[in-house]
């Protein structure tokens, strides 16, 4: 037996002191490591979100190893350091269209109503997670629902510059197909349509539902 170990055995108080010192050092090292990991996680997600963020978008903060409480704390810190301003839900043309549709619904089907900028993730569900997340963040300009808020018809306003954007037609096709598979109608209103034509469209939608 090494003389150092024998000396410790002969002096129990010295052995206890050595063990206590080792325990304290181990706990201190663990706490330092935890603080470093937390700081690294926060720094990583802050850099990632600054890189991905563009005006008008919402970027979720997701930490692989962080707990829900830590994620919420990181989100709160980001929000507290940011500046927010209110934005209009609909542009001028969409607001006019909503007014016409609201009036047409009041005339032909008072139980129905229209809502603006509705997320497909809120009105669609799918057991296929990949397919769901493909449409989760997409929106429709207006959505007509019944008295129980069951989605009936999506209304997309196609302005003059709608199809000049990159991949716009492809995104519209994805939304249209997902809605079709869920049994939700999809209609388009173009910038040249008159209020009378929009009212007639709504009347046909109501008549189609009553005749079903």
mmCIF file of C-alpha atoms in Angstrom:
data_model
loop_
_atom_site.group_PDB
_atom_site.id
_atom_site.type_symbol
_atom_site.label_atom_id
_atom_site.label_comp_id
_atom_site.label_asym_id
_atom_site.label_seq_id
_atom_site.Cartn_x
_atom_site.Cartn_y
_atom_site.Cartn_z
ATOM 1 C CA UNK A 1 0.000 0.000 0.000
ATOM 2 C CA UNK A 2 1.446 3.415 -0.909
ATOM 3 C CA UNK A 3 2.545 5.393 2.129
ATOM 4 C CA UNK A 4 0.313 8.318 1.128
ATOM 5 C CA UNK A 5 -2.836 6.132 1.314
ATOM 6 C CA UNK A 6 -1.677 4.609 4.595
ATOM 7 C CA UNK A 7 -1.215 8.098 6.039
ATOM 8 C CA UNK A 8 -4.758 9.056 5.067
ATOM 9 C CA UNK A 9 -6.183 5.878 6.634
ATOM 10 C CA UNK A 10 -4.313 6.612 9.859
ATOM 11 C CA UNK A 11 -5.834 10.094 9.915
ATOM 12 C CA UNK A 12 -9.577 9.787 9.121
ATOM 13 C CA UNK A 13 -10.172 13.523 9.471
ATOM 14 C CA UNK A 14 -7.589 14.165 6.750
ATOM 15 C CA UNK A 15 -9.251 11.604 4.450
ATOM 16 C CA UNK A 16 -12.647 13.255 4.991
ATOM 17 C CA UNK A 17 -11.153 16.654 4.198
ATOM 18 C CA UNK A 18 -9.648 15.382 0.933
ATOM 19 C CA UNK A 19 -12.921 13.763 -0.122
ATOM 20 C CA UNK A 20 -14.902 16.913 0.716
ATOM 21 C CA UNK A 21 -12.484 19.052 -1.239
ATOM 22 C CA UNK A 22 -12.821 16.745 -4.248
ATOM 23 C CA UNK A 23 -16.616 16.868 -4.061
ATOM 24 C CA UNK A 24 -16.630 20.682 -3.943
ATOM 25 C CA UNK A 25 -14.305 20.861 -6.947
ATOM 26 C CA UNK A 26 -16.502 18.444 -8.894
ATOM 27 C CA UNK A 27 -19.697 20.440 -8.181
ATOM 28 C CA UNK A 28 -17.999 23.680 -9.150
ATOM 29 C CA UNK A 29 -16.779 22.209 -12.428
ATOM 30 C CA UNK A 30 -20.262 20.893 -13.213
ATOM 31 C CA UNK A 31 -21.853 24.305 -12.595
ATOM 32 C CA UNK A 32 -19.276 26.046 -14.768
ATOM 33 C CA UNK A 33 -19.893 23.531 -17.547
ATOM 34 C CA UNK A 34 -23.666 24.054 -17.286
ATOM 35 C CA UNK A 35 -23.285 27.839 -17.527
ATOM 36 C CA UNK A 36 -21.024 27.495 -20.553
ATOM 37 C CA UNK A 37 -23.495 25.160 -22.302
ATOM 38 C CA UNK A 38 -26.400 27.523 -21.601
ATOM 39 C CA UNK A 39 -24.453 30.500 -22.908
ATOM 40 C CA UNK A 40 -23.432 28.573 -26.008
ATOM 41 C CA UNK A 41 -27.047 27.540 -26.692
ATOM 42 C CA UNK A 42 -28.279 31.089 -26.322
ATOM 43 C CA UNK A 43 -25.531 32.476 -28.543
ATOM 44 C CA UNK A 44 -26.200 29.815 -31.191
ATOM 45 C CA UNK A 45 -29.944 30.466 -31.416
ATOM 46 C CA UNK A 46 -29.543 34.246 -31.340
ATOM 47 C CA UNK A 47 -27.096 34.029 -34.270
ATOM 48 C CA UNK A 48 -29.352 31.613 -36.126
ATOM 49 C CA UNK A 49 -32.447 33.754 -35.718
ATOM 50 C CA UNK A 50 -30.644 36.968 -36.680
ATOM 51 C CA UNK A 51 -29.466 35.199 -39.836
ATOM 52 C CA UNK A 52 -32.882 33.822 -40.767
ATOM 53 C CA UNK A 53 -35.078 36.796 -39.767
ATOM 54 C CA UNK A 54 -36.504 39.136 -42.394
ATOM 55 C CA UNK A 55 -39.103 41.894 -41.872
ATOM 56 C CA UNK A 56 -42.621 40.524 -41.688
ATOM 57 C CA UNK A 57 -41.673 36.952 -40.803
ATOM 58 C CA UNK A 58 -41.949 35.017 -37.579
ATOM 59 C CA UNK A 59 -39.050 32.710 -36.801
ATOM 60 C CA UNK A 60 -39.576 30.156 -34.019
ATOM 61 C CA UNK A 61 -36.771 29.545 -31.530
ATOM 62 C CA UNK A 62 -36.092 25.848 -31.078
ATOM 63 C CA UNK A 63 -33.240 24.573 -28.948
ATOM 64 C CA UNK A 64 -32.392 20.913 -29.355
ATOM 65 C CA UNK A 65 -31.323 20.294 -25.765
ATOM 66 C CA UNK A 66 -32.887 23.244 -23.973
ATOM 67 C CA UNK A 67 -35.945 22.735 -21.779
ATOM 68 C CA UNK A 68 -39.253 24.517 -22.578
ATOM 69 C CA UNK A 69 -38.553 26.960 -19.748
ATOM 70 C CA UNK A 70 -35.119 27.829 -21.185
ATOM 71 C CA UNK A 71 -36.606 28.260 -24.670
ATOM 72 C CA UNK A 72 -39.303 30.593 -23.324
ATOM 73 C CA UNK A 73 -36.668 32.558 -21.396
ATOM 74 C CA UNK A 74 -34.567 32.977 -24.558
ATOM 75 C CA UNK A 75 -37.646 34.090 -26.495
ATOM 76 C CA UNK A 76 -38.539 36.611 -23.801
ATOM 77 C CA UNK A 77 -35.026 38.057 -23.796
ATOM 78 C CA UNK A 78 -35.130 38.446 -27.596
ATOM 79 C CA UNK A 79 -38.539 40.110 -27.466
ATOM 80 C CA UNK A 80 -37.495 42.464 -24.672
ATOM 81 C CA UNK A 81 -34.481 43.580 -26.724
ATOM 82 C CA UNK A 82 -36.537 44.134 -29.904
ATOM 83 C CA UNK A 83 -38.857 46.853 -31.174
ATOM 84 C CA UNK A 84 -42.326 45.992 -32.476
ATOM 85 C CA UNK A 85 -44.883 47.962 -34.454
ATOM 86 C CA UNK A 86 -48.439 47.064 -35.464
ATOM 87 C CA UNK A 87 -49.087 46.118 -39.090
ATOM 88 C CA UNK A 88 -52.356 46.154 -41.006
ATOM 89 C CA UNK A 89 -53.809 42.689 -41.418
ATOM 90 C CA UNK A 90 -55.055 43.360 -44.971
ATOM 91 C CA UNK A 91 -53.987 45.765 -47.685
ATOM 92 C CA UNK A 92 -56.412 48.249 -49.267
ATOM 93 C CA UNK A 93 -57.664 45.922 -51.996
ATOM 94 C CA UNK A 94 -58.106 43.008 -49.588
ATOM 95 C CA UNK A 95 -60.069 45.216 -47.173
ATOM 96 C CA UNK A 96 -62.423 46.270 -49.966
ATOM 97 C CA UNK A 97 -62.873 42.639 -50.988
ATOM 98 C CA UNK A 98 -63.605 41.638 -47.379
ATOM 99 C CA UNK A 99 -66.278 44.345 -47.151
ATOM 100 C CA UNK A 100 -67.991 43.142 -50.333
ATOM 101 C CA UNK A 101 -67.909 39.512 -49.211
ATOM 102 C CA UNK A 102 -69.219 40.401 -45.739
ATOM 103 C CA UNK A 103 -72.170 42.239 -47.267
ATOM 104 C CA UNK A 104 -72.879 39.414 -49.701
ATOM 105 C CA UNK A 105 -72.808 36.877 -46.876
ATOM 106 C CA UNK A 106 -75.172 39.029 -44.813
ATOM 107 C CA UNK A 107 -77.589 39.063 -47.764
ATOM 108 C CA UNK A 108 -77.392 35.409 -48.785
ATOM 109 C CA UNK A 109 -76.171 33.440 -45.745
ATOM 110 C CA UNK A 110 -76.158 35.410 -42.458
ATOM 111 C CA UNK A 111 -74.625 32.493 -40.567
ATOM 112 C CA UNK A 112 -71.460 32.594 -42.657
ATOM 113 C CA UNK A 113 -68.641 35.054 -42.118
ATOM 114 C CA UNK A 114 -65.251 35.900 -43.594
ATOM 115 C CA UNK A 115 -61.880 36.083 -41.846
ATOM 116 C CA UNK A 116 -58.599 37.568 -43.036
ATOM 117 C CA UNK A 117 -55.070 36.125 -43.338
ATOM 118 C CA UNK A 118 -55.850 32.690 -41.931
ATOM 119 C CA UNK A 119 -52.993 30.236 -41.377
ATOM 120 C CA UNK A 120 -53.443 26.854 -43.032
ATOM 121 C CA UNK A 121 -51.837 25.300 -39.983
ATOM 122 C CA UNK A 122 -54.894 26.364 -37.986
ATOM 123 C CA UNK A 123 -57.522 24.919 -40.336
ATOM 124 C CA UNK A 124 -55.790 21.812 -41.697
ATOM 125 C CA UNK A 125 -54.531 18.646 -40.028
ATOM 126 C CA UNK A 126 -52.620 15.666 -41.387
ATOM 127 C CA UNK A 127 -51.066 12.518 -39.901
ATOM 128 C CA UNK A 128 -48.150 13.113 -42.291
ATOM 129 C CA UNK A 129 -45.911 15.548 -40.401
ATOM 130 C CA UNK A 130 -43.830 16.475 -43.444
ATOM 131 C CA UNK A 131 -46.952 17.286 -45.461
ATOM 132 C CA UNK A 132 -48.408 19.284 -42.572
ATOM 133 C CA UNK A 133 -45.287 21.380 -42.105
ATOM 134 C CA UNK A 134 -45.227 22.018 -45.859
ATOM 135 C CA UNK A 135 -48.430 24.067 -45.451
ATOM 136 C CA UNK A 136 -48.298 25.029 -41.787
ATOM 137 C CA UNK A 137 -46.925 28.538 -42.312
ATOM 138 C CA UNK A 138 -48.877 29.316 -45.483
ATOM 139 C CA UNK A 139 -51.905 31.597 -45.366
ATOM 140 C CA UNK A 140 -55.000 32.380 -47.401
ATOM 141 C CA UNK A 141 -56.093 35.978 -47.938
ATOM 142 C CA UNK A 142 -59.672 35.378 -46.791
ATOM 143 C CA UNK A 143 -61.543 32.384 -45.431
ATOM 144 C CA UNK A 144 -65.312 31.909 -45.418
ATOM 145 C CA UNK A 145 -66.548 29.864 -42.450
ATOM 146 C CA UNK A 146 -69.979 28.719 -41.320
ATOM 147 C CA UNK A 147 -71.761 29.546 -38.077
ATOM 148 C CA UNK A 148 -69.621 26.975 -36.240
ATOM 149 C CA UNK A 149 -66.398 28.442 -37.706
ATOM 150 C CA UNK A 150 -65.907 25.373 -39.888
ATOM 151 C CA UNK A 151 -63.818 26.398 -42.931
ATOM 152 C CA UNK A 152 -65.804 26.349 -46.178
ATOM 153 C CA UNK A 153 -64.008 28.337 -48.876
ATOM 154 C CA UNK A 154 -60.622 30.019 -49.171
ATOM 155 C CA UNK A 155 -60.624 33.242 -51.202
ATOM 156 C CA UNK A 156 -57.352 34.384 -52.755
ATOM 157 C CA UNK A 157 -57.026 37.890 -54.148
ATOM 158 C CA UNK A 158 -54.787 37.971 -57.201
ATOM 159 C CA UNK A 159 -53.546 41.508 -57.673
ATOM 160 C CA UNK A 160 -51.778 42.769 -60.777
ATOM 161 C CA UNK A 161 -48.331 41.812 -59.494
ATOM 162 C CA UNK A 162 -49.316 38.583 -57.763
ATOM 163 C CA UNK A 163 -47.643 36.176 -60.197
ATOM 164 C CA UNK A 164 -44.501 38.247 -60.656
ATOM 165 C CA UNK A 165 -43.056 36.882 -57.413
ATOM 166 C CA UNK A 166 -40.702 33.947 -57.375
ATOM 167 C CA UNK A 167 -42.371 30.537 -57.025
ATOM 168 C CA UNK A 168 -45.768 32.181 -56.422
ATOM 169 C CA UNK A 169 -47.617 29.799 -58.738
ATOM 170 C CA UNK A 170 -46.008 26.801 -57.044
ATOM 171 C CA UNK A 171 -46.965 28.040 -53.571
ATOM 172 C CA UNK A 172 -50.547 28.639 -54.713
ATOM 173 C CA UNK A 173 -50.681 25.114 -56.126
ATOM 174 C CA UNK A 174 -49.555 23.664 -52.795
ATOM 175 C CA UNK A 175 -52.244 25.592 -50.902
ATOM 176 C CA UNK A 176 -54.947 24.739 -53.423
ATOM 177 C CA UNK A 177 -54.183 21.004 -53.339
ATOM 178 C CA UNK A 178 -54.033 20.854 -49.533
ATOM 179 C CA UNK A 179 -57.378 22.659 -49.277
ATOM 180 C CA UNK A 180 -58.935 20.410 -51.919
ATOM 181 C CA UNK A 181 -57.876 17.291 -50.035
ATOM 182 C CA UNK A 182 -59.486 18.695 -46.880
ATOM 183 C CA UNK A 183 -62.754 19.407 -48.704
ATOM 184 C CA UNK A 184 -62.340 23.184 -48.492
ATOM 185 C CA UNK A 185 -63.212 25.243 -51.558
ATOM 186 C CA UNK A 186 -60.708 27.518 -53.263
ATOM 187 C CA UNK A 187 -61.733 30.534 -55.343
ATOM 188 C CA UNK A 188 -59.733 33.403 -56.791
ATOM 189 C CA UNK A 189 -60.692 37.025 -57.190
ATOM 190 C CA UNK A 190 -58.609 39.062 -59.619
ATOM 191 C CA UNK A 191 -58.054 42.794 -59.506
ATOM 192 C CA UNK A 192 -60.440 43.399 -62.436
ATOM 193 C CA UNK A 193 -63.449 41.715 -60.795
ATOM 194 C CA UNK A 194 -66.274 44.109 -59.916
ATOM 195 C CA UNK A 195 -68.167 44.105 -56.602
ATOM 196 C CA UNK A 196 -71.184 42.754 -58.475
ATOM 197 C CA UNK A 197 -69.136 39.821 -59.753
ATOM 198 C CA UNK A 198 -67.825 39.083 -56.264
ATOM 199 C CA UNK A 199 -71.357 39.162 -54.828
ATOM 200 C CA UNK A 200 -72.490 36.769 -57.551
ATOM 201 C CA UNK A 201 -69.592 34.457 -56.717
ATOM 202 C CA UNK A 202 -70.612 34.406 -53.055
ATOM 203 C CA UNK A 203 -74.247 33.763 -54.014
ATOM 204 C CA UNK A 204 -73.168 30.742 -56.077
ATOM 205 C CA UNK A 205 -71.070 29.385 -53.201
ATOM 206 C CA UNK A 206 -74.029 29.661 -50.851
ATOM 207 C CA UNK A 207 -76.383 28.060 -53.389
ATOM 208 C CA UNK A 208 -73.934 25.242 -53.992
ATOM 209 C CA UNK A 209 -73.817 24.495 -50.257
ATOM 210 C CA UNK A 210 -77.603 24.601 -49.910
ATOM 211 C CA UNK A 211 -78.020 22.267 -52.855
ATOM 212 C CA UNK A 212 -75.474 19.757 -51.570
#
